[in-house]
C-alpha cells in the first residue's frame, strides 16, 4: 500500500470514528434525559464512559504490544459497535450503566493506538499529524449538525441506529490501517515504563491534563441541556457543537506550524488559560451572542491542547514506549480527568446550578495551569520535549 493511500485510510478512519462521536456526544445527555435519568444519573453515566479510559487504554496498549495493533484495534472497534447496539434493550439506570461500561471499555481502546500509528506514519513521511486528524473533526461537525436535524425531524429514536452505523463503518475502515509501522520487533528489549513514571515532569503533566479535561465535564454532560434551557432547539444545539469543532479543525490544519513558531510550551499554557476563560464566559453570559462567540475557544480547549499534548508525549517517551505513553496520556486526561469532571458536574449541577458549575470548571483549568508550570519548568524539561514539533 502506498504512503498516500495509507494516509487516506487513516483520514477515513478518523472521519468515521469522530462522526460516531459527533452523533453521540452532543445528544447523549438529552437521550438519557428522555430515558428518565436524573441529572446525577446522567453525570454518573457520562462519567462511566470516561472512567473506562483510565485503565482500558493501558490494558489495550499492553495487549497490542504483545499481539499487534492490527489484531487489537479492529476487534475492539467491532465490539464497540455491537455493545452499543445493546442499549436498544436497556431503559433503566442499572441496565444502561452495565452496557455503557461494556461498549465504552472497547471504545477507549482504539484512538490512542491509532494516534501513535498516525504520529509515526507522519514522522516517516514528513507529514503533519494534524492534517490527518482534522478529518476526524470534520466528521464530528457533519454528524453533530446532521443529528440535530434528524432529531428535530424524527425525534430521539434516530440516536442509537445512527451512532451504531458509524461505529460499524469505523470498524470496517480499521482493518486497512498501516498498523505494522507502529510496532517493534518482539526480540527488541523494551525500556521499563516504571522508570519514566518516576520522573516528576511526567506526573505533573498527566495531572495537569487530567484537570484540564475534568473542566470539560459540564460541557460534555450538560451543555446541550444548558443552552436548551436558554431557548435553543436541537438543530441550534447541533450548530453550536459543529461551529466549535470547525474552529478545532482550523487549528489542526495550522497547529503544527503555530507550535513550531511560538513553541510547544506557550501553546500548552495558552490552551489552559483560554479554557478557563471559556467556562467563565459561559457561566456569566449564557445569551446567544456570547455562547456563539465563546465556542471559538474550542480551538484552544481541545484543538490546541490535544495537538500540543500528543506531541509532548511523543517527544517525551523513547520510541519503544510511545504507544504506552499515548495510552497513559489518554488514561489521565480523557479517563481519570473526564470521569471526575463528568461525575463532579452531575453533583454540581444539582447543588450549584448551571452557572456555578461552569465557574467551578474554570477553577479546575486554572489549577491545571499551575501543575503545568511545574511540569514544564526548565529543571524538568527533557531534551527535545517542548521546543517544537519533531
Coordinates of N, CA and C in Angstrom, one line a residue, residues 122-248:
X122 N 3.3 9.8 10.1 CA 3.6 11.2 9.7 C 5.1 11.5 9.8
X123 N 5.7 11.0 10.9 CA 7.2 11.3 11.0 C 8.0 10.7 9.9
X124 N 7.6 9.5 9.5 CA 8.4 8.8 8.4 C 8.1 9.5 7.1
X125 N 6.9 10.0 6.9 CA 6.5 10.6 5.6 C 6.8 12.1 5.5
X126 N 7.2 12.7 6.6 CA 7.4 14.1 6.7 C 6.1 14.9 6.6
X127 N 5.0 14.2 7.1 CA 3.6 14.8 7.0 C 3.3 15.3 8.4
X128 N 2.1 16.0 8.5 CA 1.7 16.6 9.7 C 0.5 15.7 10.3
X129 N 0.7 15.3 11.6 CA -0.4 14.6 12.3 C -1.7 15.4 12.2
X130 N -1.6 16.7 12.4 CA -2.9 17.5 12.5 C -3.6 17.5 11.2
X131 N -2.9 17.4 10.0 CA -3.6 17.4 8.7 C -4.4 16.1 8.5
X132 N -4.0 15.0 9.2 CA -4.7 13.7 9.1 C -5.9 13.8 10.1
X133 N -5.5 14.2 11.3 CA -6.5 14.2 12.4 C -7.7 15.2 12.2
X134 N -7.5 16.2 11.4 CA -8.6 17.2 11.2 C -9.8 16.5 10.5
X135 N -9.6 15.4 9.8 CA -10.7 14.8 9.1 C -11.6 14.2 10.2
X136 N -11.1 13.8 11.3 CA -12.0 13.4 12.4 C -12.9 14.6 12.9
X137 N -12.3 15.7 13.0 CA -13.1 16.9 13.4 C -14.1 17.3 12.4
X138 N -13.8 17.1 11.1 CA -14.8 17.4 10.0 C -16.0 16.4 10.1
X139 N -15.6 15.1 10.4 CA -16.7 14.1 10.6 C -17.6 14.5 11.8
X140 N -16.9 14.9 12.9 CA -17.7 15.3 14.1 C -18.7 16.5 13.7
X141 N -18.2 17.5 13.0 CA -19.0 18.6 12.6 C -20.3 18.1 11.8
X142 N -20.0 17.3 10.8 CA -21.1 16.9 9.9 C -22.2 16.1 10.7
X143 N -21.7 15.3 11.6 CA -22.7 14.5 12.4 C -23.4 15.3 13.5
X144 N -22.6 16.2 14.1 CA -23.3 17.0 15.2 C -24.4 17.8 14.5
X145 N -24.1 18.4 13.3 CA -25.1 19.1 12.6 C -26.3 18.2 12.1
X146 N -25.8 17.1 11.5 CA -26.8 16.2 11.0 C -27.7 15.6 12.0
X147 N -27.2 15.2 13.1 CA -28.0 14.6 14.2 C -29.0 15.6 14.7
X148 N -28.6 16.9 14.8 CA -29.5 17.9 15.3 C -30.7 18.0 14.4
X149 N -30.5 17.9 13.1 CA -31.6 18.0 12.1 C -32.4 16.7 12.1
X150 N -31.8 15.6 12.2 CA -32.5 14.3 12.3 C -33.4 14.2 13.5
X151 N -32.9 14.6 14.7 CA -33.6 14.6 15.9 C -34.8 15.6 15.8
X152 N -34.5 16.7 15.3 CA -35.6 17.7 15.1 C -36.8 17.2 14.3
X153 N -36.4 16.3 13.3 CA -37.4 15.8 12.4 C -38.1 14.5 12.9
X154 N -37.3 13.6 13.4 CA -37.8 12.3 13.7 C -37.7 11.9 15.2
X155 N -37.1 12.8 16.0 CA -37.1 12.5 17.4 C -35.8 11.7 17.8
X156 N -35.7 11.4 19.1 CA -34.5 10.8 19.7 C -34.4 9.3 19.2
X157 N -35.5 8.8 18.5 CA -35.4 7.4 18.1 C -34.3 7.1 17.1
X158 N -33.8 8.2 16.4 CA -32.7 8.0 15.5 C -31.3 7.9 16.1
X159 N -31.2 8.3 17.4 CA -29.9 8.4 18.1 C -29.1 7.1 18.0
X160 N -29.7 6.0 18.5 CA -28.9 4.7 18.6 C -28.5 4.2 17.2
X161 N -29.5 4.1 16.3 CA -29.1 3.5 15.0 C -28.0 4.3 14.2
X162 N -28.1 5.6 14.3 CA -27.1 6.4 13.5 C -25.7 6.3 14.1
X163 N -25.6 6.3 15.4 CA -24.3 6.1 16.1 C -23.7 4.8 15.7
X164 N -24.6 3.7 15.8 CA -24.2 2.4 15.5 C -23.6 2.2 14.1
X165 N -24.3 2.8 13.1 CA -23.9 2.7 11.7 C -22.4 3.2 11.6
X166 N -22.1 4.4 12.2 CA -20.8 4.9 12.1 C -19.7 4.1 12.9
X167 N -20.1 3.5 14.0 CA -19.2 2.7 14.7 C -18.9 1.4 13.9
X168 N -19.8 0.9 13.2 CA -19.6 -0.3 12.3 C -18.7 0.1 11.1
X169 N -18.9 1.3 10.6 CA -18.1 1.8 9.5 C -16.7 2.0 9.9
X170 N -16.5 2.5 11.2 CA -15.1 2.7 11.7 C -14.4 1.4 11.8
X171 N -15.1 0.4 12.3 CA -14.5 -1.0 12.4 C -14.1 -1.4 11.0
X172 N -14.9 -1.3 10.0 CA -14.6 -1.7 8.6 C -13.3 -1.0 8.2
X173 N -13.2 0.3 8.4 CA -12.0 1.0 7.9 C -10.8 0.7 8.7
X174 N -10.9 0.3 10.0 CA -9.8 0.0 10.8 C -9.0 -1.2 10.3
X175 N -9.6 -2.0 9.5 CA -8.9 -3.2 9.0 C -7.8 -2.9 8.0
X176 N -7.8 -1.6 7.5 CA -6.9 -1.2 6.4 C -5.8 -0.2 6.8
X177 N -5.7 0.0 8.1 CA -4.8 1.0 8.6 C -3.3 0.4 8.6
X178 N -2.3 1.2 8.5 CA -0.9 0.8 8.4 C -0.3 0.5 9.8
X179 N -0.9 -0.5 10.5 CA -0.5 -0.8 11.9 C 0.9 -1.3 12.0
X180 N 1.4 -2.0 11.0 CA 2.7 -2.7 11.1 C 3.8 -1.7 11.5
X181 N 3.6 -0.4 11.0 CA 4.6 0.6 11.2 C 4.8 1.0 12.6
X182 N 3.7 0.7 13.5 CA 3.7 1.3 14.8 C 4.4 0.3 15.8
X183 N 4.6 -0.9 15.4 CA 5.1 -1.9 16.4 C 6.6 -2.0 16.3
X184 N 7.1 -2.7 17.3 CA 8.6 -3.0 17.3 C 8.7 -4.5 17.4
X185 N 9.8 -5.0 16.8 CA 10.0 -6.5 16.8 C 10.1 -7.0 18.2
X186 N 9.4 -8.2 18.4 CA 9.4 -8.7 19.8 C 10.7 -9.0 20.4
X187 N 11.8 -9.2 19.6 CA 13.1 -9.5 20.1 C 13.8 -8.3 20.6
X188 N 13.3 -7.1 20.3 CA 14.0 -5.9 20.8 C 13.6 -5.6 22.2
X189 N 14.6 -5.5 23.1 CA 14.3 -5.3 24.5 C 13.7 -3.9 24.7
X190 N 12.7 -3.8 25.5 CA 11.9 -2.5 25.7 C 12.4 -1.9 27.0
X191 N 12.5 -0.6 27.0 CA 12.8 0.1 28.3 C 11.6 0.0 29.2
X192 N 11.9 0.1 30.5 CA 10.8 -0.1 31.5 C 10.0 1.2 31.7
X193 N 8.7 1.0 31.6 CA 7.8 2.1 31.8 C 7.9 2.7 33.2
X194 N 8.2 1.9 34.2 CA 8.2 2.4 35.5 C 9.3 3.5 35.7
X195 N 10.4 3.4 34.9 CA 11.4 4.4 35.0 C 10.9 5.7 34.6
X196 N 10.1 5.8 33.5 CA 9.5 7.0 33.1 C 8.6 7.6 34.1
X197 N 7.8 6.7 34.8 CA 6.8 7.2 35.8 C 7.4 7.8 37.0
X198 N 8.7 7.5 37.2 CA 9.4 8.1 38.4 C 9.8 9.6 38.2
X199 N 9.7 10.0 37.0 CA 10.1 11.4 36.6 C 9.0 12.4 36.9
X200 N 9.3 13.5 37.7 CA 8.3 14.4 38.1 C 7.6 15.1 37.0
X201 N 8.3 15.5 35.9 CA 7.7 16.2 34.9 C 6.5 15.5 34.3
X202 N 6.7 14.2 34.1 CA 5.6 13.4 33.5 C 4.4 13.3 34.4
X203 N 4.6 13.1 35.7 CA 3.5 13.1 36.7 C 2.7 14.4 36.8
X204 N 3.5 15.5 36.8 CA 2.8 16.8 36.9 C 2.1 17.1 35.6
X205 N 2.7 16.7 34.4 CA 2.0 16.9 33.2 C 0.7 16.1 33.1
X206 N 0.7 14.8 33.5 CA -0.5 14.0 33.4 C -1.6 14.6 34.3
X207 N -1.2 15.0 35.5 CA -2.1 15.6 36.5 C -2.8 16.9 35.9
X208 N -1.9 17.7 35.2 CA -2.4 18.9 34.6 C -3.4 18.6 33.5
X209 N -3.1 17.6 32.7 CA -4.0 17.2 31.6 C -5.3 16.7 32.2
X210 N -5.3 15.9 33.3 CA -6.5 15.4 33.9 C -7.4 16.5 34.4
X211 N -6.8 17.6 34.9 CA -7.6 18.7 35.4 C -8.2 19.5 34.2
X212 N -7.4 19.7 33.2 CA -7.9 20.4 32.0 C -9.1 19.7 31.4
X213 N -9.0 18.4 31.3 CA -10.2 17.6 30.7 C -11.3 17.5 31.7
X214 N -11.0 17.4 33.0 CA -12.1 17.4 34.0 C -12.9 18.7 33.9
X215 N -12.3 19.8 33.6 CA -13.0 21.0 33.4 C -14.1 21.0 32.3
X216 N -13.9 20.0 31.4 CA -14.9 19.9 30.3 C -16.1 19.1 30.7
X217 N -16.1 18.5 31.9 CA -17.2 17.7 32.3 C -18.6 18.3 32.1
X218 N -18.8 19.6 32.6 CA -20.1 20.2 32.4 C -20.5 20.4 30.9
X219 N -19.4 20.7 30.1 CA -19.7 20.9 28.7 C -20.2 19.6 28.0
X220 N -19.5 18.5 28.3 CA -19.9 17.3 27.6 C -21.2 16.7 28.1
X221 N -21.4 16.8 29.4 CA -22.6 16.2 30.0 C -23.9 17.1 29.9
X222 N -23.7 18.5 30.1 CA -24.9 19.3 30.3 C -25.0 20.5 29.3
X223 N -24.0 20.7 28.5 CA -24.0 21.9 27.6 C -25.3 21.9 26.8
X224 N -25.6 20.8 26.1 CA -26.8 20.8 25.3 C -28.0 21.1 26.1
X225 N -28.1 20.6 27.3 CA -29.3 20.9 28.2 C -29.2 22.3 28.6
X226 N -28.1 22.9 28.9 CA -27.9 24.2 29.4 C -28.4 25.2 28.3
X227 N -27.9 25.1 27.1 CA -28.3 26.0 26.0 C -29.8 25.8 25.6
X228 N -30.2 24.6 25.8 CA -31.7 24.3 25.5 C -32.5 25.0 26.5
X229 N -32.1 25.1 27.8 CA -32.9 25.8 28.8 C -32.9 27.3 28.5
X230 N -32.0 27.8 27.7 CA -32.0 29.2 27.3 C -32.6 29.4 26.0
X231 N -33.4 28.5 25.5 CA -34.3 28.7 24.4 C -33.8 28.2 23.0
X232 N -32.8 27.4 23.0 CA -32.3 26.9 21.7 C -32.8 25.5 21.5
X233 N -33.2 25.2 20.2 CA -33.7 23.9 19.9 C -32.6 22.9 19.5
X234 N -32.9 21.7 19.2 CA -31.9 20.6 18.9 C -31.1 21.0 17.7
X235 N -31.7 21.6 16.6 CA -30.9 22.0 15.5 C -29.9 23.0 15.8
X236 N -30.2 24.0 16.6 CA -29.3 25.1 17.0 C -28.2 24.5 17.9
X237 N -28.5 23.5 18.7 CA -27.5 22.9 19.6 C -26.5 22.2 18.7
X238 N -26.9 21.5 17.6 CA -26.0 20.9 16.7 C -25.1 21.9 16.0
X239 N -25.7 23.0 15.6 CA -24.9 24.1 15.0 C -23.8 24.6 15.9
X240 N -24.1 24.8 17.2 CA -23.1 25.2 18.2 C -22.0 24.2 18.3
X241 N -22.3 23.0 18.5 CA -21.3 21.9 18.6 C -20.5 21.9 17.3
X242 N -21.1 22.0 16.1 CA -20.4 21.9 14.9 C -19.5 23.1 14.7
X243 N -20.0 24.3 15.1 CA -19.2 25.5 14.9 C -17.9 25.4 15.8
X244 N -18.1 24.9 17.0 CA -16.9 24.7 17.9 C -15.9 23.8 17.3
X245 N -16.3 22.7 16.7 CA -15.4 21.8 16.1 C -14.8 22.3 14.8
X246 N -15.5 23.2 14.1 CA -14.9 23.8 12.9 C -13.7 24.7 13.3
X247 N -13.8 25.3 14.5 CA -12.7 26.1 15.0 C -11.5 25.2 15.3
X248 N -11.8 24.0 15.9 CA -10.8 23.0 16.1 C -10.1 22.5 14.9

